[in-house]
Amino acid sequence: MHGVRGWRAAAQTLAEGRAGLSSGTSRVRNLRRLVSAHRSSLARAPLSALGADPGTPEPRLGRAFQVQNDRVIEADRQPGILARVLGSMLQTARKTAGLSYDQAAARLGCETGWLIRVETGFATVDPGQVARILLAYGVREARAADTIIDMARRAAAPPPWLAGHTSRLSAAGRDVLLVEAEATLAQLHGFLLIPYLAQAEGYFREIAPHVFPGCDVDQEWDLLAHRQAHQPAAVTRLLEVIIDESALVRVKHPEIMAGQLRHLLALTGSPHATVRIIPADAVFYESRGHNFDVLSFAGTTDRIGVCYYPVLGAELASGELYYDLWARIQDTSAAGPAQSRAILERHLAALR
C-alpha cells in the first residue's frame, strides 16, 4: 500500500495494537479512580505551607500558615499535568532524603496532608517554596535541584510557543504537549509513520492533511517545528528513535521520502540522537503496531507514555508499561546502529 491511501486501514491496525496494552490502560484508569476517590477527603485536610515571598530569606522553616484558597486545586478538578510532574520530582527528592511524609512535614513545619497534595499536584508551590523544601530535605545542592525549581516556574504557564495553539487543542492533547516540553529524554517508536519529533518538514506537510483532516498545515507545522526545537530545562533533548522499516516506503513522492531519509541519517550523526530500524523481516507482534513515545525527565525516575492514533489523536499512558515495551522492541526487533544506518542508506539510494 503506497502513499497515504493506507492511513485509514492503518488506524485499524493501530487500534489492534492498543488492545495488546489494554491491561496497562486499565491500571492507569484504576489509578485515576483511586485519586478521584480520595480527592474530597484530601480537600478537607488541614492545610499549611511555606508561604514567604521567594525573595525574602526564610529564617525559620518551622513557621507555617494557611494556604490561600486560590493555591489549592478544587476537589472536583484534576491537577495540571505539570503540577503532577513537579509533585513527582518533589516526591523523589523526599525519598532520596530518606524521609517519610511525617518526617518531611516536621522539617517543613507543615501539615502532612498539604505535603501529600503537593506531591500529587493538588496543591501548588512557587519556586521559592520549592527551594526551601529542597533545602530542608538536604538536597538543595543536588544536580537536579535547579531543574525542579525551574519546573515550579514553568508549571504556572505553557511555553510561549504553545500558548498560541492551546485554544484549539483538546485537554488531552494539551497535556501531551506540556509533558513532552519537559522531557529531557524522548524514546520514540514509529510504525507505518515516522515519529513526530523525527519528522522532516516536507514529510510532515505531505502526511498532515491525511493524519489531521481539515487542518491548517502551516499552523500545524509551526507547532511541530517548535516542539522539535524546544530545549527542556535549557538543555538539548536526547532522542532515541526506533522506526519500523514499513514507515520508510509510505510516501509516494520520492523527493519527499528522500528528504526524510536524509533527515534521519543526519540524526544518526548527532550526539543527541540515535536511530534504529526494525527490519522488514522482523517478527511482528500486536503491541508494537502503533506509534508511541516514552518520556523521561530530569529530577525524577518517573516516566510517562504517549500513544498516537490516526484520527483519535494522542493520549497519555503508563510510562512503565510502554518503557517495558520499548525495551522489548529494542532488544528483540531493532537492528543495531550500523545496520540501521545501512538500511536508511539503501532506501535513499533506491530513490535516486
CSV table of C-alpha atoms in Angstrom, one decimal:
chain,number,residue,atom,x,y,z
A,1,MET,CA,0.0,0.0,0.0
A,2,HIS,CA,1.7,3.2,-1.2
A,3,GLY,CA,1.2,6.9,-0.5
A,4,VAL,CA,-1.4,7.9,2.1
A,5,ARG,CA,-4.2,5.6,1.0
A,6,GLY,CA,-3.3,3.2,3.8
A,7,TRP,CA,-3.8,5.6,6.7
A,8,ARG,CA,-7.4,4.6,7.5
A,9,ALA,CA,-6.5,0.9,7.2
A,10,ALA,CA,-3.6,1.6,9.4
A,11,ALA,CA,-5.9,3.0,12.0
A,12,GLN,CA,-7.5,-0.4,12.4
A,13,THR,CA,-4.0,-2.0,12.8
A,14,LEU,CA,-3.1,0.6,15.4
A,15,ALA,CA,-6.3,0.0,17.3
A,16,GLU,CA,-5.4,-3.6,17.5
A,17,GLY,CA,-2.0,-2.7,18.9
A,18,ARG,CA,-3.8,-0.8,21.6
A,19,ALA,CA,-5.5,-4.0,22.6
A,20,GLY,CA,-2.2,-5.5,23.4
A,21,LEU,CA,-1.7,-2.9,26.1
A,22,SER,CA,-5.3,-2.9,27.5
A,23,SER,CA,-4.2,-4.2,30.8
A,24,GLY,CA,-1.9,-1.2,31.3
A,25,THR,CA,-4.6,1.2,30.3
A,26,SER,CA,-6.8,-0.4,32.9
A,27,ARG,CA,-4.1,0.2,35.5
A,28,VAL,CA,-4.0,3.9,34.6
A,29,ARG,CA,-7.8,4.2,34.8
A,30,ASN,CA,-7.8,2.5,38.2
A,31,LEU,CA,-5.2,4.9,39.4
A,32,ARG,CA,-7.3,7.9,38.2
A,33,ARG,CA,-10.3,6.4,40.0
A,34,LEU,CA,-8.3,6.0,43.2
A,35,VAL,CA,-7.1,9.6,43.1
A,36,SER,CA,-10.7,10.8,42.5
A,37,ALA,CA,-12.0,8.8,45.4
A,38,HIS,CA,-9.5,10.5,47.8
A,39,ARG,CA,-9.9,14.0,46.4
A,40,SER,CA,-12.7,15.1,48.7
A,41,SER,CA,-11.0,13.8,51.9
A,42,LEU,CA,-7.7,15.5,50.8
A,43,ALA,CA,-9.5,18.7,50.1
A,44,ARG,CA,-10.9,18.9,53.7
A,45,ALA,CA,-7.5,18.1,55.3
A,46,PRO,CA,-5.8,20.9,57.4
A,47,LEU,CA,-3.5,22.9,55.2
A,48,SER,CA,-0.4,24.9,55.9
A,49,ALA,CA,2.6,25.9,53.7
A,50,LEU,CA,5.8,27.7,53.4
A,51,GLY,CA,4.3,30.8,52.0
A,52,ALA,CA,7.0,33.5,52.4
A,53,ASP,CA,7.9,35.6,49.4
A,54,PRO,CA,10.6,33.9,47.3
A,55,GLY,CA,12.8,36.9,47.5
A,56,THR,CA,12.6,37.1,51.4
A,57,PRO,CA,15.1,35.0,53.4
A,58,GLU,CA,13.2,32.3,55.4
A,59,PRO,CA,14.7,32.4,59.0
A,60,ARG,CA,12.7,29.5,60.3
A,61,LEU,CA,11.3,26.7,58.3
A,62,GLY,CA,9.0,25.6,61.1
A,63,ARG,CA,6.9,28.7,60.7
A,64,ALA,CA,3.8,27.7,58.7
A,65,PHE,CA,0.5,29.3,57.9
A,66,GLN,CA,-2.7,28.5,56.0
A,67,VAL,CA,-2.6,28.0,52.2
A,68,GLN,CA,-4.6,30.6,50.3
A,69,ASN,CA,-7.7,29.1,48.7
A,70,ASP,CA,-6.6,30.0,45.1
A,71,ARG,CA,-3.5,27.9,45.6
A,72,VAL,CA,-5.4,24.7,46.2
A,73,ILE,CA,-6.9,22.7,43.4
A,74,GLU,CA,-10.6,22.3,43.9
A,75,ALA,CA,-11.8,18.8,44.8
A,76,ASP,CA,-13.7,18.4,41.5
A,77,ARG,CA,-10.8,19.3,39.3
A,78,GLN,CA,-7.8,17.3,38.0
A,79,PRO,CA,-4.5,18.8,38.9
A,80,GLY,CA,-2.5,20.2,35.9
A,81,ILE,CA,-0.1,17.8,34.3
A,82,LEU,CA,3.0,19.9,35.1
A,83,ALA,CA,1.9,20.2,38.7
A,84,ARG,CA,1.8,16.4,38.8
A,85,VAL,CA,5.3,16.2,37.3
A,86,LEU,CA,6.6,18.7,39.8
A,87,GLY,CA,5.0,16.8,42.6
A,88,SER,CA,6.6,13.6,41.4
A,89,MET,CA,10.0,15.3,41.4
A,90,LEU,CA,9.5,16.5,45.0
A,91,GLN,CA,8.4,13.0,46.0
A,92,THR,CA,11.7,11.7,44.5
A,93,ALA,CA,13.6,14.3,46.4
A,94,ARG,CA,11.9,13.4,49.7
A,95,LYS,CA,12.5,9.7,49.2
A,96,THR,CA,16.2,10.4,48.2
A,97,ALA,CA,16.5,12.1,51.6
A,98,GLY,CA,15.0,9.0,53.3
A,99,LEU,CA,12.1,10.9,54.8
A,100,SER,CA,8.6,9.7,55.4
A,101,TYR,CA,5.7,12.1,54.9
A,102,ASP,CA,5.5,12.8,58.7
A,103,GLN,CA,9.3,13.3,59.0
A,104,ALA,CA,9.3,15.7,56.0
A,105,ALA,CA,6.3,17.6,57.2
A,106,ALA,CA,8.0,18.0,60.6
A,107,ARG,CA,11.1,19.5,58.9
A,108,LEU,CA,9.0,21.8,56.8
A,109,GLY,CA,6.6,22.9,59.6
A,110,CYS,CA,3.6,22.0,57.5
A,111,GLU,CA,0.7,19.5,57.7
A,112,THR,CA,1.2,16.1,56.2
A,113,GLY,CA,-2.0,16.5,54.2
A,114,TRP,CA,-0.6,19.5,52.4
A,115,LEU,CA,2.6,17.7,51.5
A,116,ILE,CA,0.7,14.8,50.1
A,117,ARG,CA,-1.3,17.4,48.0
A,118,VAL,CA,1.8,18.9,46.7
A,119,GLU,CA,3.3,15.6,45.6
A,120,THR,CA,0.1,14.6,43.8
A,121,GLY,CA,-0.4,18.0,42.2
A,122,PHE,CA,-3.4,19.1,44.2
A,123,ALA,CA,-1.6,22.0,45.8
A,124,THR,CA,0.7,24.3,44.0
A,125,VAL,CA,4.1,25.7,45.2
A,126,ASP,CA,6.1,28.5,43.8
A,127,PRO,CA,9.9,28.4,43.1
A,128,GLY,CA,10.8,29.9,46.5
A,129,GLN,CA,8.8,27.3,48.3
A,130,VAL,CA,10.4,24.5,46.3
A,131,ALA,CA,13.9,25.8,47.0
A,132,ARG,CA,13.1,25.8,50.8
A,133,ILE,CA,11.6,22.3,50.6
A,134,LEU,CA,14.8,21.0,48.9
A,135,LEU,CA,17.0,22.9,51.5
A,136,ALA,CA,15.0,21.3,54.3
A,137,TYR,CA,15.5,17.8,52.7
A,138,GLY,CA,19.2,18.4,52.5
A,139,VAL,CA,19.3,18.1,48.7
A,140,ARG,CA,19.4,21.7,47.6
A,141,GLU,CA,22.9,21.2,46.1
A,142,ALA,CA,21.9,18.1,44.1
A,143,ARG,CA,22.3,18.4,40.4
A,144,ALA,CA,18.6,18.1,39.7
A,145,ALA,CA,17.6,20.8,42.3
A,146,ASP,CA,17.7,23.8,39.9
A,147,THR,CA,15.7,21.8,37.4
A,148,ILE,CA,13.0,21.1,40.0
A,149,ILE,CA,12.9,24.8,41.0
A,150,ASP,CA,12.6,25.8,37.3
A,151,MET,CA,9.8,23.3,36.9
A,152,ALA,CA,7.8,25.3,39.5
A,153,ARG,CA,8.2,28.4,37.3
A,154,ARG,CA,7.0,26.6,34.2
A,155,ALA,CA,4.1,24.8,35.8
A,156,ALA,CA,2.2,28.1,36.0
A,157,ALA,CA,2.1,28.7,32.3
A,158,PRO,CA,2.7,26.8,29.0
A,159,PRO,CA,5.8,27.5,26.9
A,160,PRO,CA,5.3,30.8,25.0
A,161,TRP,CA,5.3,29.0,21.6
A,162,LEU,CA,2.5,26.7,22.8
A,163,ALA,CA,0.3,29.5,24.2
A,164,GLY,CA,-1.0,30.5,20.7
A,165,HIS,CA,-2.2,26.9,20.0
A,166,THR,CA,-3.8,25.9,23.3
A,167,SER,CA,-7.3,27.3,22.4
A,168,ARG,CA,-7.7,24.8,19.5
A,169,LEU,CA,-6.2,21.8,21.4
A,170,SER,CA,-8.2,19.3,23.4
A,171,ALA,CA,-7.3,19.0,27.1
A,172,ALA,CA,-5.7,15.6,26.4
A,173,GLY,CA,-3.7,17.0,23.5
A,174,ARG,CA,-2.5,20.0,25.6
A,175,ASP,CA,-1.4,17.7,28.4
A,176,VAL,CA,0.6,15.6,26.0
A,177,LEU,CA,2.5,18.7,24.7
A,178,LEU,CA,3.1,20.1,28.1
A,179,VAL,CA,4.6,16.9,29.3
A,180,GLU,CA,6.7,16.5,26.2
A,181,ALA,CA,8.0,20.0,26.6
A,182,GLU,CA,9.5,19.0,29.9
A,183,ALA,CA,11.0,15.6,28.8
A,184,THR,CA,14.8,15.6,28.6
A,185,LEU,CA,14.8,12.1,27.0
A,186,ALA,CA,12.2,11.0,24.4
A,187,GLN,CA,12.2,7.4,23.3
A,188,LEU,CA,10.2,7.3,20.1
A,189,HIS,CA,8.7,4.3,18.3
A,190,GLY,CA,7.3,4.6,14.8
A,191,PHE,CA,5.2,2.0,13.0
A,192,LEU,CA,3.9,3.0,9.5
A,193,LEU,CA,4.6,6.6,10.4
A,194,ILE,CA,7.8,8.4,11.3
A,195,PRO,CA,7.6,9.7,14.9
A,196,TYR,CA,6.7,13.4,15.1
A,197,LEU,CA,9.8,14.6,16.8
A,198,ALA,CA,11.9,12.9,14.0
A,199,GLN,CA,9.8,14.2,11.0
A,200,ALA,CA,11.3,16.5,8.3
A,201,GLU,CA,9.2,19.4,7.2
A,202,GLY,CA,8.4,18.0,3.7
A,203,TYR,CA,7.3,14.7,5.1
A,204,PHE,CA,5.1,16.3,7.6
A,205,ARG,CA,3.4,18.6,5.0
A,206,GLU,CA,2.8,15.5,2.8
A,207,ILE,CA,1.1,13.4,5.5
A,208,ALA,CA,-0.6,16.1,7.7
A,209,PRO,CA,-3.8,16.6,5.6
A,210,HIS,CA,-4.5,12.9,5.9
A,211,VAL,CA,-3.5,12.5,9.6
A,212,PHE,CA,-5.2,15.7,10.6
A,213,PRO,CA,-8.2,16.1,8.2
A,214,GLY,CA,-9.1,19.7,7.6
A,215,CYS,CA,-6.1,21.1,9.5
A,216,ASP,CA,-4.2,24.3,8.7
A,217,VAL,CA,-0.9,22.7,7.6
A,218,ASP,CA,1.2,25.8,8.1
A,219,GLN,CA,-0.2,26.2,11.7
A,220,GLU,CA,0.4,22.5,12.5
A,221,TRP,CA,4.0,22.7,11.1
A,222,ASP,CA,4.7,25.8,13.2
A,223,LEU,CA,3.6,23.8,16.3
A,224,LEU,CA,5.7,20.8,15.4
A,225,ALA,CA,8.8,22.8,14.5
A,226,HIS,CA,8.7,24.5,17.9
A,227,ARG,CA,8.2,21.1,19.6
A,228,GLN,CA,11.3,19.8,17.8
A,229,ALA,CA,13.4,22.8,18.6
A,230,HIS,CA,12.3,23.2,22.2
A,231,GLN,CA,15.0,22.7,24.9
A,232,PRO,CA,13.5,21.4,28.1
A,233,ALA,CA,15.2,22.9,31.2
A,234,ALA,CA,17.5,24.8,28.7
A,235,VAL,CA,19.3,21.6,27.6
A,236,THR,CA,19.1,19.7,24.3
A,237,ARG,CA,16.6,16.9,24.4
A,238,LEU,CA,18.0,13.4,23.8
A,239,LEU,CA,16.2,11.4,21.2
A,240,GLU,CA,16.2,7.6,20.9
A,241,VAL,CA,14.3,6.7,17.8
A,242,ILE,CA,13.1,3.2,16.6
A,243,ILE,CA,11.2,3.0,13.3
A,244,ASP,CA,9.7,0.1,11.6
A,245,GLU,CA,11.1,-0.3,8.0
A,246,SER,CA,7.5,-0.1,6.7
A,247,ALA,CA,7.4,3.6,7.6
A,248,LEU,CA,10.3,4.2,5.1
A,249,VAL,CA,8.2,3.5,2.0
A,250,ARG,CA,4.8,5.0,2.7
A,251,VAL,CA,5.1,8.4,1.0
A,252,LYS,CA,4.6,8.2,-2.8
A,253,HIS,CA,6.7,11.3,-3.8
A,254,PRO,CA,10.4,10.1,-3.9
A,255,GLU,CA,11.8,13.5,-3.3
A,256,ILE,CA,9.8,13.9,0.0
A,257,MET,CA,10.8,10.4,1.2
A,258,ALA,CA,14.4,11.1,0.3
A,259,GLY,CA,14.4,14.3,2.4
A,260,GLN,CA,13.0,12.4,5.3
A,261,LEU,CA,15.7,9.7,5.0
A,262,ARG,CA,18.4,12.3,4.8
A,263,HIS,CA,17.0,13.9,8.0
A,264,LEU,CA,17.1,10.5,9.8
A,265,LEU,CA,20.7,10.0,8.6
A,266,ALA,CA,21.6,13.4,10.0
A,267,LEU,CA,20.1,12.4,13.3
A,268,THR,CA,22.3,9.2,13.4
A,269,GLY,CA,25.3,11.5,13.3
A,270,SER,CA,24.1,13.7,16.1
A,271,PRO,CA,25.5,13.3,19.6
A,272,HIS,CA,22.0,13.9,20.9
A,273,ALA,CA,20.1,11.2,18.9
A,274,THR,CA,20.2,7.5,17.9
A,275,VAL,CA,18.1,6.0,15.2
A,276,ARG,CA,17.4,2.2,14.9
A,277,ILE,CA,15.4,0.5,12.3
A,278,ILE,CA,13.2,-2.6,12.7
A,279,PRO,CA,14.0,-4.7,9.5
A,280,ALA,CA,11.0,-5.7,7.3
A,281,ASP,CA,11.6,-9.4,8.2
A,282,ALA,CA,11.5,-8.9,11.9
A,283,VAL,CA,8.7,-10.8,13.8
A,284,PHE,CA,5.6,-8.6,14.2
A,285,TYR,CA,3.5,-8.6,17.4
A,286,GLU,CA,0.4,-6.6,18.0
A,287,SER,CA,1.7,-4.4,20.8
A,288,ARG,CA,4.3,-2.7,18.6
A,289,GLY,CA,1.7,-2.0,15.9
A,290,HIS,CA,1.3,1.7,16.7
A,291,ASN,CA,3.4,4.9,17.4
A,292,PHE,CA,4.2,5.7,20.9
A,293,ASP,CA,6.7,7.7,23.0
A,294,VAL,CA,8.3,7.2,26.4
A,295,LEU,CA,9.2,10.5,28.1
A,296,SER,CA,11.7,10.8,30.9
A,297,PHE,CA,12.5,13.9,33.0
A,298,ALA,CA,15.4,15.4,34.9
A,299,GLY,CA,14.9,15.2,38.7
A,300,THR,CA,12.7,12.1,38.7
A,301,THR,CA,12.8,8.5,37.8
A,302,ASP,CA,9.1,8.5,36.7
A,303,ARG,CA,8.3,8.0,33.0
A,304,ILE,CA,5.2,9.0,31.1
A,305,GLY,CA,4.0,7.2,28.0
A,306,VAL,CA,2.2,8.8,25.0
A,307,CYS,CA,0.2,6.8,22.4
A,308,TYR,CA,-0.6,8.2,19.0
A,309,TYR,CA,-3.6,7.0,16.9
A,310,PRO,CA,-4.7,8.3,13.5
A,311,VAL,CA,-7.8,10.4,13.8
A,312,LEU,CA,-8.1,9.6,17.5
A,313,GLY,CA,-5.0,11.7,18.4
A,314,ALA,CA,-2.6,11.4,21.3
A,315,GLU,CA,-3.2,10.4,24.9
A,316,LEU,CA,-1.1,9.9,28.0
A,317,ALA,CA,-0.4,6.3,29.1
A,318,SER,CA,1.5,4.2,31.6
A,319,GLY,CA,5.2,5.1,31.3
A,320,GLU,CA,6.5,1.9,32.9
A,321,LEU,CA,4.3,-0.3,30.6
A,322,TYR,CA,5.5,1.5,27.5
A,323,TYR,CA,9.1,1.5,28.7
A,324,ASP,CA,8.9,-2.2,29.1
A,325,LEU,CA,7.5,-2.5,25.5
A,326,TRP,CA,10.2,-0.1,24.2
A,327,ALA,CA,13.0,-2.2,25.8
A,328,ARG,CA,11.5,-5.4,24.3
A,329,ILE,CA,11.4,-3.9,20.8
A,330,GLN,CA,15.0,-2.6,21.2
A,331,ASP,CA,16.3,-5.9,22.4
A,332,THR,CA,14.4,-8.3,20.1
A,333,SER,CA,13.4,-6.4,17.0
A,334,ALA,CA,15.5,-3.4,16.2
A,335,ALA,CA,18.7,-3.6,14.3
A,336,GLY,CA,21.9,-2.1,15.7
A,337,PRO,CA,23.0,1.5,14.8
A,338,ALA,CA,25.4,0.4,12.0
A,339,GLN,CA,22.9,-1.9,10.3
A,340,SER,CA,20.1,0.7,10.8
A,341,ARG,CA,22.2,3.3,9.0
A,342,ALA,CA,22.8,0.8,6.2
A,343,ILE,CA,19.1,0.3,5.8
A,344,LEU,CA,18.5,4.0,5.6
A,345,GLU,CA,21.2,4.5,3.0
A,346,ARG,CA,19.8,1.6,1.0
A,347,HIS,CA,16.4,3.1,0.9
A,348,LEU,CA,17.8,6.5,0.0
A,349,ALA,CA,19.9,5.0,-2.9
A,350,ALA,CA,16.8,3.3,-4.3
A,351,LEU,CA,15.1,6.7,-4.6
A,352,ARG,CA,17.9,8.3,-6.7
